[in-house]
Coordinates of C-alpha atoms and ligand atoms in Angstrom, one line a residue:
M1061 CA 0.3 0.4 -0.1
L1062 CA 1.5 3.3 -0.8
L1063 CA 0.3 6.3 0.7
G1064 CA 3.2 8.6 0.3
S1065 CA 6.6 9.1 2.4
R1066 CA 6.1 11.2 5.3
L1067 CA 7.6 13.5 7.1
L1068 CA 8.5 11.6 11.5
N1069 CA 8.8 14.6 14.3
S1070 CA 11.7 13.3 14.4
G1071 CA 12.6 15.1 10.5
K1072 CA 13.1 10.7 9.3
V1073 CA 11.2 10.5 7.1
A1074 CA 9.0 7.1 7.6
T1075 CA 7.4 4.8 4.9
P1076 CA 3.5 4.0 5.6
V1077 CA 2.9 0.9 7.1
Y1078 CA -0.2 -1.9 6.4
I1079 CA -1.0 -3.1 9.9
T1080 CA -3.7 -5.6 10.7
M1081 CA -5.1 -5.9 13.5
L1082 CA -6.7 -9.0 14.7
A1083 CA -9.4 -8.8 17.9
A1084 CA -12.2 -10.2 19.9
E1085 CA -13.8 -6.7 20.0
C1086 CA -12.9 -2.7 18.5
A1087 CA -15.9 -0.2 19.5
P1088 CA -18.7 0.6 19.5
V1089 CA -19.6 -2.3 17.3
I1090 CA -18.3 -5.2 19.7
K1091 CA -17.8 -3.7 22.7
V1092 CA -16.8 -5.6 26.0
G1093 CA -14.5 -3.0 27.6
G1094 CA -11.1 -1.1 27.0
L1095 CA -9.3 -3.7 25.0
A1096 CA -12.6 -2.0 22.4
D1097 CA -11.6 1.4 23.2
V1098 CA -8.4 0.8 22.2
V1099 CA -9.1 -1.5 18.9
F1100 CA -10.8 1.7 17.9
G1101 CA -8.6 4.0 19.4
I1102 CA -5.3 3.2 18.0
S1103 CA -6.4 1.6 14.6
R1104 CA -7.8 6.0 14.1
E1105 CA -4.3 7.6 15.7
L1106 CA -2.5 5.8 12.5
E1107 CA -4.7 5.8 9.5
I1108 CA -4.7 10.1 10.6
R1109 CA -0.7 9.6 10.2
G1110 CA -0.9 8.1 7.1
N1111 CA -0.9 4.4 7.1
A1112 CA -3.7 1.5 6.4
V1113 CA -5.4 0.0 8.5
E1114 CA -7.9 -3.0 8.5
I1115 CA -9.2 -4.9 11.3
I1116 CA -10.2 -8.6 11.0
L1117 CA -13.4 -8.9 13.5
P1118 CA -15.9 -12.0 14.5
K1119 CA -19.5 -11.6 12.9
Y1120 CA -21.4 -11.8 16.2
D1121 CA -25.1 -11.8 16.0
C1122 CA -25.4 -9.8 19.2
M1123 CA -22.9 -6.6 17.7
R1124 CA -23.9 -3.3 17.5
Y1125 CA -25.2 -3.7 13.2
D1126 CA -26.1 0.2 13.8
Q1127 CA -22.6 1.5 13.9
I1128 CA -21.9 -0.9 10.7
W1129 CA -22.4 1.5 7.8
G1130 CA -22.3 -0.5 4.1
L1131 CA -22.3 -4.0 5.2
H1132 CA -22.0 -6.0 2.4
I1133 CA -20.8 -9.8 1.7
M1134 CA -17.1 -9.1 0.3
M1135 CA -15.6 -13.1 0.1
P1136 CA -18.8 -15.5 0.1
D1137 CA -16.4 -18.5 -0.2
L1138 CA -13.8 -19.0 2.3
W1139 CA -12.9 -22.5 3.4
V1140 CA -10.8 -23.3 6.5
P1141 CA -8.8 -25.9 7.6
W1142 CA -10.7 -27.4 10.5
Y1143 CA -9.5 -30.3 12.0
G1144 CA -9.2 -32.7 8.8
G1145 CA -11.8 -31.0 7.3
A1146 CA -12.8 -27.0 6.6
I1147 CA -15.1 -25.0 8.0
H1148 CA -17.2 -22.3 5.2
C1149 CA -16.8 -19.0 6.6
S1150 CA -18.0 -16.1 4.3
V1151 CA -16.2 -12.5 4.8
W1152 CA -18.4 -9.8 5.5
F1153 CA -17.1 -6.1 4.7
G1154 CA -17.8 -2.3 5.8
F1155 CA -16.8 0.4 7.8
V1156 CA -17.3 2.1 12.0
H1157 CA -17.0 5.2 11.9
G1158 CA -14.4 5.1 9.3
R1159 CA -12.8 2.5 10.5
K1160 CA -12.5 -0.4 7.9
C1161 CA -13.5 -3.9 9.1
F1162 CA -13.7 -7.4 8.0
F1163 CA -16.2 -9.8 10.0
I1164 CA -15.6 -13.2 9.7
E1165 CA -18.7 -15.9 9.4
P1166 CA -18.1 -19.5 10.1
H1167 CA -21.4 -21.0 9.5
S1168 CA -20.7 -24.3 10.8
S1169 CA -22.7 -26.4 13.8
D1170 CA -20.3 -25.2 16.3
N1171 CA -22.5 -22.0 15.8
F1172 CA -19.2 -20.4 17.1
F1173 CA -20.5 -16.0 16.7
N1174 CA -23.9 -16.3 17.3
R1175 CA -25.0 -17.1 20.5
G1176 CA -26.2 -13.3 21.8
A1177 CA -22.8 -12.9 24.0
Y1178 CA -19.8 -11.9 23.4
Y1179 CA -18.1 -14.8 25.8
G1180 CA -18.8 -17.0 28.7
F1181 CA -19.4 -20.6 26.3
H1182 CA -17.7 -23.9 27.6
D1183 CA -15.6 -23.9 24.0
E1184 CA -13.9 -20.4 24.5
A1185 CA -10.3 -21.8 23.3
L1186 CA -11.9 -23.3 20.6
R1187 CA -14.0 -20.2 19.9
F1188 CA -11.2 -17.9 18.9
A1189 CA -8.9 -20.6 18.0
F1190 CA -11.2 -20.7 14.9
F1191 CA -11.5 -16.7 14.8
S1192 CA -7.3 -17.2 14.8
K1193 CA -7.0 -19.4 12.0
A1194 CA -9.6 -18.3 9.6
A1195 CA -8.4 -14.1 9.6
M1196 CA -4.9 -15.9 8.6
E1197 CA -6.3 -18.5 6.2
F1198 CA -8.2 -14.8 4.7
L1199 CA -5.3 -13.3 4.7
L1200 CA -3.1 -15.9 2.9
K1201 CA -6.4 -16.5 0.2
T1202 CA -7.4 -12.2 -0.4
D1203 CA -3.2 -12.3 -1.1
K1204 CA -3.0 -9.2 1.1
R1205 CA 0.2 -9.0 3.0
P1206 CA -0.1 -6.6 5.8
D1207 CA 3.7 -4.6 7.3
V1208 CA 2.3 -6.0 10.3
I1209 CA 0.1 -8.2 12.3
H1210 CA -1.0 -6.1 15.5
C1211 CA -3.0 -9.2 17.5
H1212 CA -5.0 -8.2 20.9
D1213 CA -5.4 -10.5 24.3
W1214 CA -5.1 -14.1 24.7
H1215 CA -8.1 -14.4 21.5
T1216 CA -5.5 -13.8 18.5
G1217 CA -2.5 -15.2 20.3
L1218 CA -2.4 -18.3 18.0
A1219 CA -2.5 -16.2 15.0
P1220 CA 1.5 -15.0 15.3
V1221 CA 2.2 -19.3 16.2
L1222 CA 0.0 -20.1 13.5
L1223 CA 2.0 -17.9 10.7
A1224 CA 5.5 -18.3 11.8
E1225 CA 4.6 -21.8 11.9
V1226 CA 2.2 -22.7 8.6
Y1227 CA 1.0 -19.4 7.0
K1228 CA 5.5 -18.5 6.3
F1229 CA 5.7 -21.2 4.3
H1230 CA 2.7 -20.3 2.0
G1231 CA 4.4 -16.7 0.7
M1232 CA 3.7 -14.7 4.1
Q1233 CA 7.6 -14.8 5.4
N1234 CA 7.7 -11.2 5.3
Q1235 CA 4.9 -10.9 7.5
R1236 CA 5.2 -9.2 10.9
T1237 CA 3.6 -9.8 14.9
C1238 CA 2.6 -7.0 17.1
Y1239 CA 1.4 -9.1 20.4
T1240 CA -0.9 -6.4 22.9
I1241 CA -2.2 -7.7 25.9
H1242 CA -4.7 -6.1 27.9
N1243 CA -5.2 -8.6 29.7
F1244 CA -2.8 -11.0 31.6
K1245 CA -6.0 -12.8 33.6
H1246 CA -7.4 -14.2 30.3
Q1247 CA -5.0 -16.5 28.7
G1248 CA -6.2 -19.0 26.0
V1249 CA -5.4 -22.4 28.6
A1250 CA -6.6 -25.5 26.3
G1251 CA -6.1 -29.2 24.9
A1252 CA -4.2 -30.5 22.2
N1253 CA -7.2 -31.1 20.4
I1254 CA -6.1 -27.1 19.1
L1255 CA -3.0 -28.9 17.3
W1256 CA -5.3 -31.0 15.4
A1257 CA -8.3 -27.8 14.9
T1258 CA -5.8 -25.7 13.9
G1259 CA -3.3 -28.2 11.3
L1260 CA -0.8 -27.2 13.9
Q1261 CA -0.1 -31.2 14.9
R1262 CA 3.4 -32.3 16.4
P1263 CA 2.3 -32.3 20.1
E1264 CA 5.9 -33.0 21.4
Y1265 CA 6.9 -29.7 19.7
Y1266 CA 4.4 -27.4 20.6
F1267 CA 5.0 -28.8 24.9
N1268 CA 7.8 -28.0 24.9
Y1269 CA 8.2 -25.3 28.4
H1270 CA 10.3 -23.1 26.0
Q1271 CA 7.4 -23.5 23.2
L1272 CA 3.5 -23.9 24.6
R1273 CA 3.0 -25.1 27.5
D1274 CA 1.5 -23.5 30.2
N1275 CA 3.9 -23.0 32.9
I1276 CA 0.7 -23.9 35.5
N1277 CA -0.4 -26.4 34.0
H1278 CA 2.0 -28.7 32.4
G1279 CA -0.5 -30.6 30.6
A1280 CA -2.0 -27.8 29.0
L1281 CA -1.4 -24.9 26.7
N1282 CA -1.1 -21.5 26.4
F1283 CA -2.1 -18.5 23.9
M1284 CA -0.8 -16.1 25.7
K1285 CA 2.4 -17.7 26.3
G1286 CA 2.6 -18.8 22.4
G1287 CA 1.4 -15.6 21.0
I1288 CA 4.4 -13.8 23.1
V1289 CA 7.2 -16.4 22.5
Y1290 CA 6.4 -16.1 18.5
S1291 CA 5.3 -12.7 18.5
N1292 CA 8.6 -10.1 17.4
F1293 CA 7.2 -8.0 19.6
V1294 CA 4.9 -8.4 22.7
T1295 CA 3.4 -5.0 24.8
T1296 CA 1.0 -4.7 27.5
V1297 CA -0.9 -1.0 28.0
S1298 CA 0.9 0.7 30.7
P1299 CA 4.8 1.1 31.7
Q1300 CA 3.7 0.0 35.2
H1301 CA 1.8 -3.0 34.2
A1302 CA 4.8 -4.4 32.1
W1303 CA 6.9 -3.9 35.3
E1304 CA 4.0 -5.3 37.7
A1305 CA 3.9 -8.8 34.6
R1306 CA 7.7 -9.6 34.8
H1307 CA 8.3 -9.3 38.6
T1308 CA 4.8 -9.5 40.8
D1309 CA 1.9 -12.5 40.0
Q1310 CA 0.4 -10.1 37.7
G1311 CA 2.1 -12.1 35.6
Y1312 CA -1.0 -14.5 36.4
G1313 CA 2.5 -17.6 35.4
L1314 CA 3.8 -15.7 32.4
G1315 CA 6.5 -13.8 34.8
H1316 CA 9.3 -15.8 33.5
T1317 CA 8.1 -15.9 29.5
L1318 CA 8.1 -12.3 29.5
H1319 CA 11.5 -12.3 30.7
V1320 CA 13.4 -14.7 28.7
H1321 CA 11.7 -12.1 25.5
A1322 CA 12.6 -9.1 28.0
D1323 CA 14.1 -7.9 24.9
K1324 CA 11.1 -7.3 22.9
F1325 CA 8.6 -6.9 25.2
G1326 CA 7.5 -2.9 27.2
G1327 CA 4.6 -1.1 28.6
V1328 CA 3.3 0.7 26.5
L1329 CA 0.5 3.3 27.5
N1330 CA -3.4 3.6 26.6
G1331 CA -4.6 6.6 24.8
V1332 CA -7.9 7.6 24.9
D1333 CA -10.3 8.4 21.5
Y1334 CA -10.6 12.3 21.9
E1335 CA -13.5 12.5 18.6
V1336 CA -15.4 10.0 21.5
W1337 CA -14.6 11.0 24.3
N1338 CA -14.0 15.3 24.8
P1339 CA -16.7 17.7 26.8
E1340 CA -16.6 20.4 24.7
T1341 CA -18.0 18.3 21.0
D1342 CA -19.7 15.8 23.5
R1343 CA -23.6 15.0 21.2
F1344 CA -24.9 12.7 24.3
I1345 CA -24.4 15.5 27.0
P1346 CA -27.0 18.6 27.0
C1347 CA -24.6 21.1 27.8
R1348 CA -20.6 21.0 26.9
Y1349 CA -17.9 22.4 28.3
G1350 CA -13.8 23.0 28.2
V1351 CA -11.7 23.8 31.0
D1352 CA -12.3 27.8 29.8
T1353 CA -16.2 27.1 30.2
L1354 CA -16.2 24.5 33.6
Q1355 CA -19.5 25.9 35.1
D1356 CA -21.2 24.6 32.1
K1357 CA -20.3 20.9 33.5
Y1358 CA -22.7 22.2 36.5
G1359 CA -25.5 21.5 33.8
N1360 CA -24.6 17.5 33.3
K1361 CA -24.4 17.5 37.0
E1362 CA -28.7 18.2 37.1
A1363 CA -29.5 16.6 34.8
L1364 CA -27.9 13.7 35.7
R1365 CA -29.8 13.7 38.5
D1366 CA -33.0 14.5 37.3
R1367 CA -32.1 11.5 35.4
F1368 CA -31.6 9.2 38.2
W1369 CA -33.7 10.9 40.5
L1370 CA -31.0 11.8 43.0
R1371 CA -32.0 15.2 45.0
K1372 CA -30.3 18.7 44.5
D1373 CA -28.7 19.1 47.6
Y1374 CA -25.3 20.7 47.5
K1375 CA -23.7 17.9 47.1
P1376 CA -20.7 15.9 45.2
I1377 CA -21.2 13.2 43.2
I1378 CA -19.0 9.9 43.3
A1379 CA -19.4 7.9 40.4
Y1380 CA -17.9 4.3 39.4
V1381 CA -18.0 3.4 35.9
G1382 CA -17.3 0.1 34.8
R1383 CA -17.7 -3.8 34.9
L1384 CA -18.2 -5.5 38.2
D1385 CA -15.2 -7.6 38.5
Q1386 CA -13.4 -9.2 40.9
Q1387 CA -10.6 -6.8 39.1
K1388 CA -12.4 -4.3 40.1
G1389 CA -12.6 -4.1 43.8
V1390 CA -16.0 -5.4 44.2
H1391 CA -15.4 -4.6 48.2
L1392 CA -13.9 -1.5 47.7
I1393 CA -16.8 -0.1 45.3
R1394 CA -19.2 -1.3 47.9
H1395 CA -17.4 -0.2 50.7
A1396 CA -17.2 3.6 48.3
L1397 CA -20.4 4.0 48.0
F1398 CA -21.2 4.0 51.9
Y1399 CA -18.9 6.2 52.5
A1400 CA -20.1 8.3 50.2
L1401 CA -23.5 8.6 51.5
W1402 CA -22.1 8.3 55.2
N1403 CA -19.9 11.1 54.3
G1404 CA -22.1 14.0 52.6
A1405 CA -21.7 13.0 48.8
Q1406 CA -23.8 10.9 46.5
F1407 CA -23.3 8.1 44.6
V1408 CA -23.9 7.1 40.7
L1409 CA -22.8 3.6 39.6
L1410 CA -23.1 2.2 36.2
G1411 CA -21.7 -1.3 35.6
T1412 CA -22.5 -4.8 34.7
S1413 CA -21.3 -9.3 35.6
P1414 CA -21.3 -11.9 34.2
D1415 CA -20.4 -13.1 37.3
R1416 CA -24.0 -14.4 38.8
D1417 CA -22.5 -14.2 42.1
I1418 CA -21.9 -10.3 41.9
S1419 CA -24.4 -9.7 39.3
N1420 CA -26.8 -11.1 42.8
Y1421 CA -25.1 -9.1 44.9
F1422 CA -25.8 -6.0 43.2
W1423 CA -28.9 -6.4 42.4
H1424 CA -29.4 -6.8 45.9
L1425 CA -27.3 -3.6 47.2
K1426 CA -29.7 -2.2 44.7
N1427 CA -32.7 -2.8 46.1
Y1428 CA -31.6 -2.3 49.3
L1429 CA -30.9 1.5 48.5
N1430 CA -33.6 1.7 46.3
D1431 CA -35.4 4.3 48.6
S1432 CA -31.9 6.7 49.0
P1433 CA -32.1 10.2 47.6
D1434 CA -28.7 10.7 47.2
C1435 CA -27.5 7.5 45.1
H1436 CA -28.4 4.7 42.1
L1437 CA -27.0 2.1 40.6
E1438 CA -27.9 0.9 37.4
L1439 CA -26.7 -2.7 36.6
G1440 CA -26.3 -2.7 32.7
F1441 CA -24.5 -1.5 29.5
D1442 CA -24.9 1.2 28.5
E1443 CA -22.5 3.4 26.7
D1444 CA -24.2 6.2 25.6
L1445 CA -25.7 6.9 29.8
S1446 CA -22.0 7.2 30.3
H1447 CA -20.9 10.3 28.2
L1448 CA -23.7 11.6 31.0
I1449 CA -21.8 10.3 34.4
Y1450 CA -18.7 10.9 33.3
A1451 CA -20.0 14.5 32.4
G1452 CA -22.2 15.0 35.1
A1453 CA -19.9 13.5 38.6
D1454 CA -18.1 15.0 40.5
M1455 CA -15.1 12.4 40.8
I1456 CA -14.8 8.9 40.2
V1457 CA -13.3 5.7 42.0
V1458 CA -10.9 3.3 40.2
P1459 CA -10.2 0.9 43.3
S1460 CA -8.8 -2.2 41.0
L1461 CA -7.0 -4.2 42.4
F1462 CA -5.3 -5.1 39.1
E1463 CA -5.4 -2.7 36.3
P1464 CA -3.4 -3.0 33.2
C1465 CA -4.4 0.4 31.5
G1466 CA -7.9 1.5 32.9
L1467 CA -9.8 3.9 30.4
T1468 CA -12.2 5.2 32.9
Q1469 CA -9.8 7.5 35.2
M1470 CA -8.5 8.8 31.6
I1471 CA -11.7 10.0 30.4
A1472 CA -12.5 11.2 33.6
L1473 CA -9.5 12.8 34.0
K1474 CA -10.6 14.8 30.1
Y1475 CA -14.3 15.5 31.8
G1476 CA -13.0 17.1 34.8
T1477 CA -13.8 14.7 37.4
V1478 CA -11.5 13.9 39.9
P1479 CA -9.6 10.5 39.8
I1480 CA -10.0 8.8 43.1
V1481 CA -7.8 5.7 42.3
R1482 CA -5.7 2.5 43.7
A1483 CA -1.9 2.4 43.3
V1484 CA -1.7 0.1 40.4
G1485 CA -1.2 -0.6 36.6
G1486 CA -2.1 2.1 34.5
L1487 CA -3.3 4.1 37.1
V1488 CA 0.3 4.4 38.8
D1489 CA 1.2 6.3 34.9
T1490 CA -1.4 8.1 34.2
V1491 CA -3.0 9.8 38.0
F1492 CA -0.9 11.9 40.6
D1493 CA -1.7 12.1 44.3
R1494 CA -2.4 16.3 45.0
D1495 CA -1.0 15.8 48.1
H1496 CA 1.3 13.2 48.1
S1497 CA 3.4 13.3 44.7
D1498 CA 6.9 14.7 44.2
R1499 CA 5.1 16.4 41.2
P1500 CA 4.9 19.4 40.7
I1501 CA 1.8 21.1 42.6
H1502 CA -0.1 22.2 38.4
E1503 CA 0.9 18.7 37.2
R1504 CA -0.9 16.7 40.3
N1505 CA -5.0 15.1 39.3
G1506 CA -5.9 13.2 41.5
Y1507 CA -5.6 11.1 44.7
V1508 CA -3.8 7.7 44.6
F1509 CA -4.2 5.3 48.1
H1510 CA -2.4 2.0 48.1
Q1511 CA -3.6 -0.7 50.3
T1512 CA -6.6 -3.0 49.3
D1513 CA -8.1 -2.5 52.5
A1514 CA -11.3 -0.1 53.0
S1515 CA -9.5 2.6 55.2
A1516 CA -6.9 2.7 53.1
L1517 CA -9.2 3.7 50.3
E1518 CA -11.5 6.4 52.8
S1519 CA -8.5 7.8 53.7
A1520 CA -8.2 9.3 49.7
M1521 CA -12.1 9.6 49.6
Q1522 CA -11.9 12.3 52.5
R1523 CA -9.2 14.0 51.4
A1524 CA -11.3 14.5 48.5
I1525 CA -14.6 15.1 49.6
G1526 CA -12.9 17.4 52.5
L1527 CA -11.0 19.5 48.9
W1528 CA -14.4 20.1 47.8
Y1529 CA -16.9 21.4 50.3
S1530 CA -13.8 22.6 52.2
Y1531 CA -11.8 24.8 49.4
P1532 CA -14.0 24.5 46.4
E1533 CA -11.2 27.0 44.6
E1534 CA -8.5 24.7 44.6
F1535 CA -10.4 21.2 44.1
R1536 CA -11.3 23.4 41.1
S1537 CA -7.7 24.0 39.7
L1538 CA -7.1 19.7 40.0
I1539 CA -10.2 20.0 38.1
A1540 CA -8.6 22.5 35.8
N1541 CA -4.9 20.1 36.3
G1542 CA -6.6 16.9 35.2
M1543 CA -7.8 18.4 32.2
R1544 CA -4.8 19.5 30.7
Y1545 CA -3.2 16.3 30.9
D1546 CA -3.3 14.8 27.2
Y1547 CA -3.8 11.0 27.8
S1548 CA -5.2 10.9 23.2
W1549 CA -3.4 8.6 20.8
N1550 CA -1.0 11.4 19.7
Y1551 CA 1.7 9.9 22.2
P1552 CA 1.1 6.1 22.1
G1553 CA 0.2 6.0 18.1
Q1554 CA 3.9 7.7 17.6
H1555 CA 5.4 4.6 20.1
Y1556 CA 3.3 2.6 18.0
L1557 CA 4.8 3.3 14.7
N1558 CA 8.0 3.5 16.3
I1559 CA 7.6 -0.3 16.8
Y1560 CA 6.2 -1.5 14.1
E1561 CA 9.0 0.1 12.4
H1562 CA 11.8 -1.7 14.8
I1563 CA 10.7 -5.1 14.5
R1564 CA 9.8 -4.7 10.2
H1565 CA 13.3 -3.9 9.6
K1566 CA 14.5 -6.3 11.9
Ligands
ADP639 P1 -12.0 -2.9 31.5 O1 -11.3 -2.5 30.1 O2 -10.9 -4.0 32.9 O3 -13.2 -2.8 31.4 P2 -10.9 0.2 30.9 O4 -11.3 1.2 32.1 O5 -9.4 -0.2 30.8 O6 -11.6 -1.6 31.6 O7 -12.4 0.5 30.3 C1 -13.2 0.4 30.6 C2 -14.2 0.9 29.5 O8 -15.5 0.0 29.5 C3 -14.3 2.0 29.5 O9 -14.7 2.8 28.1 C4 -15.9 2.6 30.2 O10 -16.7 3.9 30.3 C5 -17.0 0.9 29.9 N1 -17.1 0.3 30.1 C6 -17.5 0.0 30.7 N2 -18.6 -0.7 31.8 C7 -19.1 -0.1 31.5 C8 -20.9 0.0 31.0 N3 -21.6 -0.9 32.4 N4 -21.5 0.8 30.8 C9 -21.2 1.5 30.0 N5 -19.8 1.4 29.8 C10 -19.4 0.9 30.4

């Protein structure tokens, strides 16, 4: 793909790169969490910089078809080798807010992607092994030869393995792979059947410790480990988390593998797509505002209260937006809610959980607090509503036990909503405590606590609520500090281009 030469900031002439993204999610068409935002955001940034990007996704029945333009079948017959035979697929093409997306639709009794939900099935490993295989087969059969195949999370960990062990010998010897790990907790651990299904075979070879053998369960293969071992470069989504994954239990058993491959591993902080998340242009909020028109933010606070029937008192609103997963510190989310109510604040929660126990727990809590005029729990997934919450709240809590990057705190900063976060992963790289950070005062943008117990959270919330009540002017300058940060894709976009450049010329 020839797009002309461009100048890098450094003054060097950079060749445009042709990148294919392989992922299980892409916002807003298929979104469960941050993975979706990142796949869309990085793709957009790379295209703005003159590169060519295509995204390959599964075609789920439950994705948001209203977010795709011009969807049509571009390849009616793609036969994907699978076990001894082949599965007939159709490949669809459509634009997702300007991004070129290919959707793979298998026609088989396995019914891999027509199940009314994106995740949560007993054959998860097979579903995404098939997706990786089909994506590689699609590239091969359509003569697409991207410079870089950028794979995301465990779902696509087998693609670099397939490239190096199979497709390289069919004319794809010049393709390079970059593998980004968004969450180490889910790795894709499966049995030998995966090898037979995908045509890798030779179990004695792949069950080697240096190949795909799971570091904990020696009778199983690990997709994510495959992605690490076989890719030309591996990233995770913040520098702090790159360190944690290697040196603490947050690598979930992959620390040693990362250590072995340390020379091709690093952290690149995610960005936020400011086309989507910008209070100056946001079409989902009633009052637009920026750092110089901060008073207009409070029209959104009114609207949020109207929406949830909250009482209109002189009180701050503290919010939580995100998946209700153990990872997110469920016990601390609950404690934040009650601590807010006991200390003169209101609390708003938007979240959903695939875990039945956690979900039941929050439904009970919602019923219990049903009559409270200071609290609302919205248990579901609602992208549009999340914009109003980011804009209408005064503070947001992110008390995660682990957090590879975290987007909610970065979005909140852009919306002038002060983050109160636990010092872990990307939260460490993005939020700087107003009272204790060693950064200059104008660079401090929130509140940070360290331990996972209730009193640690309380100490940070107390300071935040205290400042809001007692020193409103200072609270406003804290807000302004946060809004001035640039957590767009600008910097990470260049960082990824440098990585691509590096692996292409190795
Ligand atoms: P993770 O990827 O672990 O889910 P992130 O903080 O990286 O967490 O990204 C979460 C993204 O998903 C944010 O854009 C957040 O606004 C969005 N999100 C999470 N839960 C919900 C929900 N229930 N409704 C709307 N958006 C949500």
